[in-house]
Amino acid sequence: MLAKVGINGFGRIGRLIFRGMVEQGLLGKAFDVVAVADVSTDADYFSYLLTYDSMQRRWDRDVTTEKSSPDQDKNDVIVIDGKYKVRLIQAQRSPADLPWKELGVDYVLECTGIFKD
């Protein structure tokens, strides 16, 4: 059974953890990243940051984006290699207000550096 993971914060650390899961072959085998919470939910922006990381170099994965529903203004889902879909959700001031339970998340990776308790 896959552990359902949520990532709170998709800055350098959140993206590195996500890329590491993909590169180690863990995504879809050990983990399913259900959602990423960040201030921005613009999947096109994060797709660019994942693909063209100035420190990690260009990522050789196929990174595309799509909308989770037709009524979305912008793409809010990142698709890796045409098979791994990760939804972006709006960050909240309090992590307790994020809908992790509703999304079925088992574990949350705190990658903002803000919440230490």
PDB file of C-alpha atoms in Angstrom:
ATOM      1  CA  MET A   1       0.000   0.000   0.000  1.00  0.00           C
ATOM      2  CA  LEU A   2       1.342   3.420  -0.957  1.00  0.00           C
ATOM      3  CA  ALA A   3       1.857   6.028   1.741  1.00  0.00           C
ATOM      4  CA  LYS A   4      -0.103   9.139   0.760  1.00  0.00           C
ATOM      5  CA  VAL A   5       2.082  12.194   1.249  1.00  0.00           C
ATOM      6  CA  GLY A   6       1.403  15.916   1.259  1.00  0.00           C
ATOM      7  CA  ILE A   7       4.157  18.504   0.884  1.00  0.00           C
ATOM      8  CA  ASN A   8       3.690  21.830   2.663  1.00  0.00           C
ATOM      9  CA  GLY A   9       5.914  24.293   0.804  1.00  0.00           C
ATOM     10  CA  PHE A  10       7.331  23.832  -2.684  1.00  0.00           C
ATOM     11  CA  GLY A  11      10.411  26.020  -2.434  1.00  0.00           C
ATOM     12  CA  ARG A  12      13.909  24.587  -2.778  1.00  0.00           C
ATOM     13  CA  ILE A  13      13.483  21.897  -0.094  1.00  0.00           C
ATOM     14  CA  GLY A  14      10.008  20.778  -1.151  1.00  0.00           C
ATOM     15  CA  ARG A  15      11.068  20.505  -4.795  1.00  0.00           C
ATOM     16  CA  LEU A  16      14.265  18.633  -3.918  1.00  0.00           C
ATOM     17  CA  ILE A  17      12.343  16.088  -1.860  1.00  0.00           C
ATOM     18  CA  PHE A  18       9.819  15.655  -4.662  1.00  0.00           C
ATOM     19  CA  ARG A  19      12.536  15.267  -7.297  1.00  0.00           C
ATOM     20  CA  GLY A  20      14.337  12.795  -5.036  1.00  0.00           C
ATOM     21  CA  MET A  21      11.210  10.655  -4.739  1.00  0.00           C
ATOM     22  CA  VAL A  22      10.890  10.574  -8.516  1.00  0.00           C
ATOM     23  CA  GLU A  23      14.594   9.935  -9.175  1.00  0.00           C
ATOM     24  CA  GLN A  24      14.773   7.123  -6.605  1.00  0.00           C
ATOM     25  CA  GLY A  25      11.750   5.437  -8.179  1.00  0.00           C
ATOM     26  CA  LEU A  26       9.677   5.884  -5.023  1.00  0.00           C
ATOM     27  CA  LEU A  27       6.808   7.867  -6.524  1.00  0.00           C
ATOM     28  CA  GLY A  28       4.046   5.456  -7.407  1.00  0.00           C
ATOM     29  CA  LYS A  29       5.791   2.567  -5.642  1.00  0.00           C
ATOM     30  CA  ALA A  30       6.321   3.611  -2.016  1.00  0.00           C
ATOM     31  CA  PHE A  31       4.749   7.072  -2.005  1.00  0.00           C
ATOM     32  CA  ASP A  32       1.903   8.883  -3.684  1.00  0.00           C
ATOM     33  CA  VAL A  33       2.265  12.654  -3.405  1.00  0.00           C
ATOM     34  CA  VAL A  34      -1.379  13.659  -3.197  1.00  0.00           C
ATOM     35  CA  ALA A  35      -0.949  17.426  -3.005  1.00  0.00           C
ATOM     36  CA  VAL A  36       1.497  20.260  -2.532  1.00  0.00           C
ATOM     37  CA  ALA A  37       0.457  23.316  -0.530  1.00  0.00           C
ATOM     38  CA  ASP A  38       2.118  26.589  -1.452  1.00  0.00           C
ATOM     39  CA  VAL A  39       1.367  30.304  -1.659  1.00  0.00           C
ATOM     40  CA  SER A  40       1.208  29.929  -5.438  1.00  0.00           C
ATOM     41  CA  THR A  41      -0.928  27.265  -7.102  1.00  0.00           C
ATOM     42  CA  ASP A  42       0.317  28.047 -10.614  1.00  0.00           C
ATOM     43  CA  ALA A  43       1.410  24.636 -11.904  1.00  0.00           C
ATOM     44  CA  ASP A  44       3.088  26.169 -14.974  1.00  0.00           C
ATOM     45  CA  TYR A  45       5.392  28.162 -12.687  1.00  0.00           C
ATOM     46  CA  PHE A  46       6.356  25.111 -10.623  1.00  0.00           C
ATOM     47  CA  SER A  47       6.752  23.000 -13.745  1.00  0.00           C
ATOM     48  CA  TYR A  48       9.355  25.492 -14.940  1.00  0.00           C
ATOM     49  CA  LEU A  49      11.127  25.510 -11.557  1.00  0.00           C
ATOM     50  CA  LEU A  50      11.225  21.701 -11.459  1.00  0.00           C
ATOM     51  CA  THR A  51      12.564  21.457 -15.001  1.00  0.00           C
ATOM     52  CA  TYR A  52      15.122  24.278 -14.875  1.00  0.00           C
ATOM     53  CA  ASP A  53      16.635  24.223 -11.380  1.00  0.00           C
ATOM     54  CA  SER A  54      19.710  26.455 -11.252  1.00  0.00           C
ATOM     55  CA  MET A  55      21.461  24.227  -8.694  1.00  0.00           C
ATOM     56  CA  GLN A  56      20.306  20.750  -9.767  1.00  0.00           C
ATOM     57  CA  ARG A  57      20.493  21.431 -13.517  1.00  0.00           C
ATOM     58  CA  ARG A  58      17.866  20.657 -16.081  1.00  0.00           C
ATOM     59  CA  TRP A  59      15.601  17.778 -15.079  1.00  0.00           C
ATOM     60  CA  ASP A  60      15.265  15.185 -17.807  1.00  0.00           C
ATOM     61  CA  ARG A  61      11.677  14.295 -16.914  1.00  0.00           C
ATOM     62  CA  ASP A  62       8.607  15.176 -18.937  1.00  0.00           C
ATOM     63  CA  VAL A  63       6.880  17.792 -16.760  1.00  0.00           C
ATOM     64  CA  THR A  64       3.509  19.048 -17.975  1.00  0.00           C
ATOM     65  CA  THR A  65       0.517  20.711 -16.348  1.00  0.00           C
ATOM     66  CA  GLU A  66      -3.247  20.505 -16.464  1.00  0.00           C
ATOM     67  CA  LYS A  67      -6.352  21.737 -14.682  1.00  0.00           C
ATOM     68  CA  SER A  68      -7.933  19.678 -11.908  1.00  0.00           C
ATOM     69  CA  SER A  69     -11.339  20.841 -13.141  1.00  0.00           C
ATOM     70  CA  PRO A  70     -12.564  22.911 -16.102  1.00  0.00           C
ATOM     71  CA  ASP A  71     -13.593  25.830 -13.881  1.00  0.00           C
ATOM     72  CA  GLN A  72     -10.005  26.486 -12.724  1.00  0.00           C
ATOM     73  CA  ASP A  73      -8.443  29.717 -14.012  1.00  0.00           C
ATOM     74  CA  LYS A  74      -4.932  28.264 -14.198  1.00  0.00           C
ATOM     75  CA  ASN A  75      -3.365  24.849 -14.403  1.00  0.00           C
ATOM     76  CA  ASP A  76      -3.124  23.497 -10.862  1.00  0.00           C
ATOM     77  CA  VAL A  77      -1.847  19.954 -11.448  1.00  0.00           C
ATOM     78  CA  ILE A  78       1.731  18.936 -12.239  1.00  0.00           C
ATOM     79  CA  VAL A  79       2.108  15.770 -14.315  1.00  0.00           C
ATOM     80  CA  ILE A  80       5.435  13.916 -14.289  1.00  0.00           C
ATOM     81  CA  ASP A  81       6.236  11.556 -17.171  1.00  0.00           C
ATOM     82  CA  GLY A  82       2.571  11.491 -18.141  1.00  0.00           C
ATOM     83  CA  LYS A  83       1.591   9.344 -15.155  1.00  0.00           C
ATOM     84  CA  TYR A  84       2.234  10.984 -11.768  1.00  0.00           C
ATOM     85  CA  LYS A  85      -0.234  13.763 -11.013  1.00  0.00           C
ATOM     86  CA  VAL A  86       0.213  16.145  -8.085  1.00  0.00           C
ATOM     87  CA  ARG A  87      -2.355  18.785  -7.250  1.00  0.00           C
ATOM     88  CA  LEU A  88      -1.346  22.210  -5.961  1.00  0.00           C
ATOM     89  CA  ILE A  89      -3.469  23.648  -3.161  1.00  0.00           C
ATOM     90  CA  GLN A  90      -3.453  27.089  -1.584  1.00  0.00           C
ATOM     91  CA  ALA A  91      -1.254  27.404   1.514  1.00  0.00           C
ATOM     92  CA  GLN A  92      -2.865  28.529   4.765  1.00  0.00           C
ATOM     93  CA  ARG A  93      -1.524  30.571   7.678  1.00  0.00           C
ATOM     94  CA  SER A  94      -2.062  27.568   9.936  1.00  0.00           C
ATOM     95  CA  PRO A  95      -1.121  24.090   8.682  1.00  0.00           C
ATOM     96  CA  ALA A  96      -4.110  22.757  10.648  1.00  0.00           C
ATOM     97  CA  ASP A  97      -6.369  24.531   8.131  1.00  0.00           C
ATOM     98  CA  LEU A  98      -5.012  22.566   5.167  1.00  0.00           C
ATOM     99  CA  PRO A  99      -7.342  19.809   3.887  1.00  0.00           C
ATOM    100  CA  TRP A 100      -4.889  16.946   4.368  1.00  0.00           C
ATOM    101  CA  LYS A 101      -7.477  14.687   6.018  1.00  0.00           C
ATOM    102  CA  GLU A 102     -10.022  15.282   3.251  1.00  0.00           C
ATOM    103  CA  LEU A 103      -7.351  14.428   0.681  1.00  0.00           C
ATOM    104  CA  GLY A 104      -6.512  11.168   2.475  1.00  0.00           C
ATOM    105  CA  VAL A 105      -2.946  12.214   3.307  1.00  0.00           C
ATOM    106  CA  ASP A 106      -1.077   9.903   5.726  1.00  0.00           C
ATOM    107  CA  TYR A 107       2.088  11.999   6.153  1.00  0.00           C
ATOM    108  CA  VAL A 108       2.849  15.682   5.640  1.00  0.00           C
ATOM    109  CA  LEU A 109       6.361  16.893   4.870  1.00  0.00           C
ATOM    110  CA  GLU A 110       6.791  20.375   6.347  1.00  0.00           C
ATOM    111  CA  CYS A 111       9.097  22.163   3.901  1.00  0.00           C
ATOM    112  CA  THR A 112       8.318  25.829   4.536  1.00  0.00           C
ATOM    113  CA  GLY A 113      10.748  26.271   7.415  1.00  0.00           C
ATOM    114  CA  ILE A 114       8.107  28.349   9.185  1.00  0.00           C
ATOM    115  CA  PHE A 115       6.349  25.757  11.328  1.00  0.00           C
ATOM    116  CA  LYS A 116       8.663  24.088  13.802  1.00  0.00           C
ATOM    117  CA  ASP A 117       6.203  22.531  16.279  1.00  0.00           C
TER     118      ASP A 117
END
